[in-house]
């Protein structure tokens, strides 16, 4: 069993295409102004379908994290152990689940500043990970 | 209007039951509950069930009914997640009896998760059958429940300064209670040193923070007080005093902050409907998927202030002998994880005064509070002397 790649649908395809180009996109509602992630067909605040893409700064702070020691997703994850999962609160106020990578990823703290970095998983598919800001 | 009461409970053996199937276990629990009530097969005209987490089932209510040779008026499958599935079944059974739709309704859950899980699949959740994280969780290495609860527990520790010892107190209390339960999967004491030395699964969650993976099943039968009286049923009937529920999210990537979770809203609604408050509780059973769930649960029930659950547990206030003991049967951490159904069965047992060595003296009002998902859905049901 390989590590799963994201399932990409027409609704989410622009997000993943931007990731492959090194840009992190958020959905913004043109009716009520709210920003949200993950991308949906209608705004979860007001159900408006008038949405636009807004590029994120890619910067934020760790909201929570966990260092994973057991391959809970199957044997494909064994070679990555231990790895660190984070929920990042982007400076735009939107939270995003991701991975923390880099040499200091072992011992982060809630509130530590992070910035996005894109990792290629397959042809045309890049995952937005985060790294502690220097 | 008929007054719905719980008149029967069923609980199979728990732990490892190799060769069993989920349908067989559920059917056994139904038979046990109907026998316990003193009813007969022909009395049942409603069956509510919840699908197993370990294997995919479709139209399970029909399947369990057929297996038991029933031809009920109502057979339905309810899947909220966790204990809210069980309590929503119970609330539905109450409505069916109160509205004269059914005479006797059984609520059942159980599975053979421990012996049937596919090889190589870890964690306590539907693994192969749970979907929803295809884009935003699984590719980032988030599968199963432990990592999700770890993110919640870390946030809780950050917000309130909770310590590992406070979570350890929850694991230790569950083991103590399970020692008093002959039908418990894990009958061994746990020391704080053992807890602290337990290996990390997904920090800050260690192995001893995680609930069990269990085979087994449980069931309860609801009928009207008039029917129970007319049939001269032997068991003491238990009343459903009030129920409340609230839903906030599903995915860990949409987790609200720890002071915005739905537990307290569900409990407040149940208290309001019952005309009761936290001061009226004699014990409570809280869905303890992980130790963090118990801390959030005592806060949600209003037994202590928000953020004080850790200190509350560390003071021993969740243990038998305290004014409101929690998870008197050992809970999911030490008795067995049957999705919250045995939390309801134990509540009925306590209210009947049949809990043996772990009986809470004078228990007249008990709460079942549970969450499904990652504190995503919450339900609370207050049960009491009829
Ligand atoms: Zn909107």
PDB file of C-alpha atoms in Angstrom, chain B residues 22-24 26 47-52 55-67 75-78 108-110:
ATOM      1  CA  UNK B  22     -20.571  -8.443  14.102  1.00  0.00           C
ATOM      2  CA  UNK B  23     -24.082  -9.583  13.207  1.00  0.00           C
ATOM      3  CA  UNK B  24     -23.843 -12.603  15.540  1.00  0.00           C
ATOM      4  CA  UNK B  26     -25.350  -7.895  17.919  1.00  0.00           C
ATOM      5  CA  UNK B  47     -34.666  -2.536  16.240  1.00  0.00           C
ATOM      6  CA  UNK B  48     -32.061   0.219  16.009  1.00  0.00           C
ATOM      7  CA  UNK B  49     -28.418  -0.457  15.338  1.00  0.00           C
ATOM      8  CA  UNK B  50     -25.173   1.241  14.377  1.00  0.00           C
ATOM      9  CA  UNK B  51     -22.780  -0.109  11.744  1.00  0.00           C
ATOM     10  CA  UNK B  52     -19.439  -1.600  12.866  1.00  0.00           C
ATOM     11  CA  UNK B  55     -16.040  -3.681   8.427  1.00  0.00           C
ATOM     12  CA  UNK B  56     -18.496  -2.252   5.920  1.00  0.00           C
ATOM     13  CA  UNK B  57     -22.154  -3.156   6.347  1.00  0.00           C
ATOM     14  CA  UNK B  58     -25.107  -1.842   4.421  1.00  0.00           C
ATOM     15  CA  UNK B  59     -28.690  -1.968   5.733  1.00  0.00           C
ATOM     16  CA  UNK B  60     -27.454  -3.555   8.960  1.00  0.00           C
ATOM     17  CA  UNK B  61     -30.778  -3.009  10.745  1.00  0.00           C
ATOM     18  CA  UNK B  62     -32.428  -5.295   8.232  1.00  0.00           C
ATOM     19  CA  UNK B  63     -29.650  -7.840   8.489  1.00  0.00           C
ATOM     20  CA  UNK B  64     -29.762  -8.120  12.296  1.00  0.00           C
ATOM     21  CA  UNK B  65     -33.573  -8.291  12.209  1.00  0.00           C
ATOM     22  CA  UNK B  66     -33.489 -11.065   9.657  1.00  0.00           C
ATOM     23  CA  UNK B  67     -30.816 -12.982  11.567  1.00  0.00           C
ATOM     24  CA  UNK B  75     -35.471  -1.412  11.730  1.00  0.00           C
ATOM     25  CA  UNK B  76     -32.941   1.341  11.184  1.00  0.00           C
ATOM     26  CA  UNK B  77     -29.229   2.022  11.223  1.00  0.00           C
ATOM     27  CA  UNK B  78     -28.062   5.182  12.972  1.00  0.00           C
ATOM     28  CA  UNK B 108     -27.925  -2.590  19.844  1.00  0.00           C
ATOM     29  CA  UNK B 109     -24.290  -2.121  18.935  1.00  0.00           C
ATOM     30  CA  UNK B 110     -21.296  -4.374  18.745  1.00  0.00           C
TER      31      UNK B 110
END
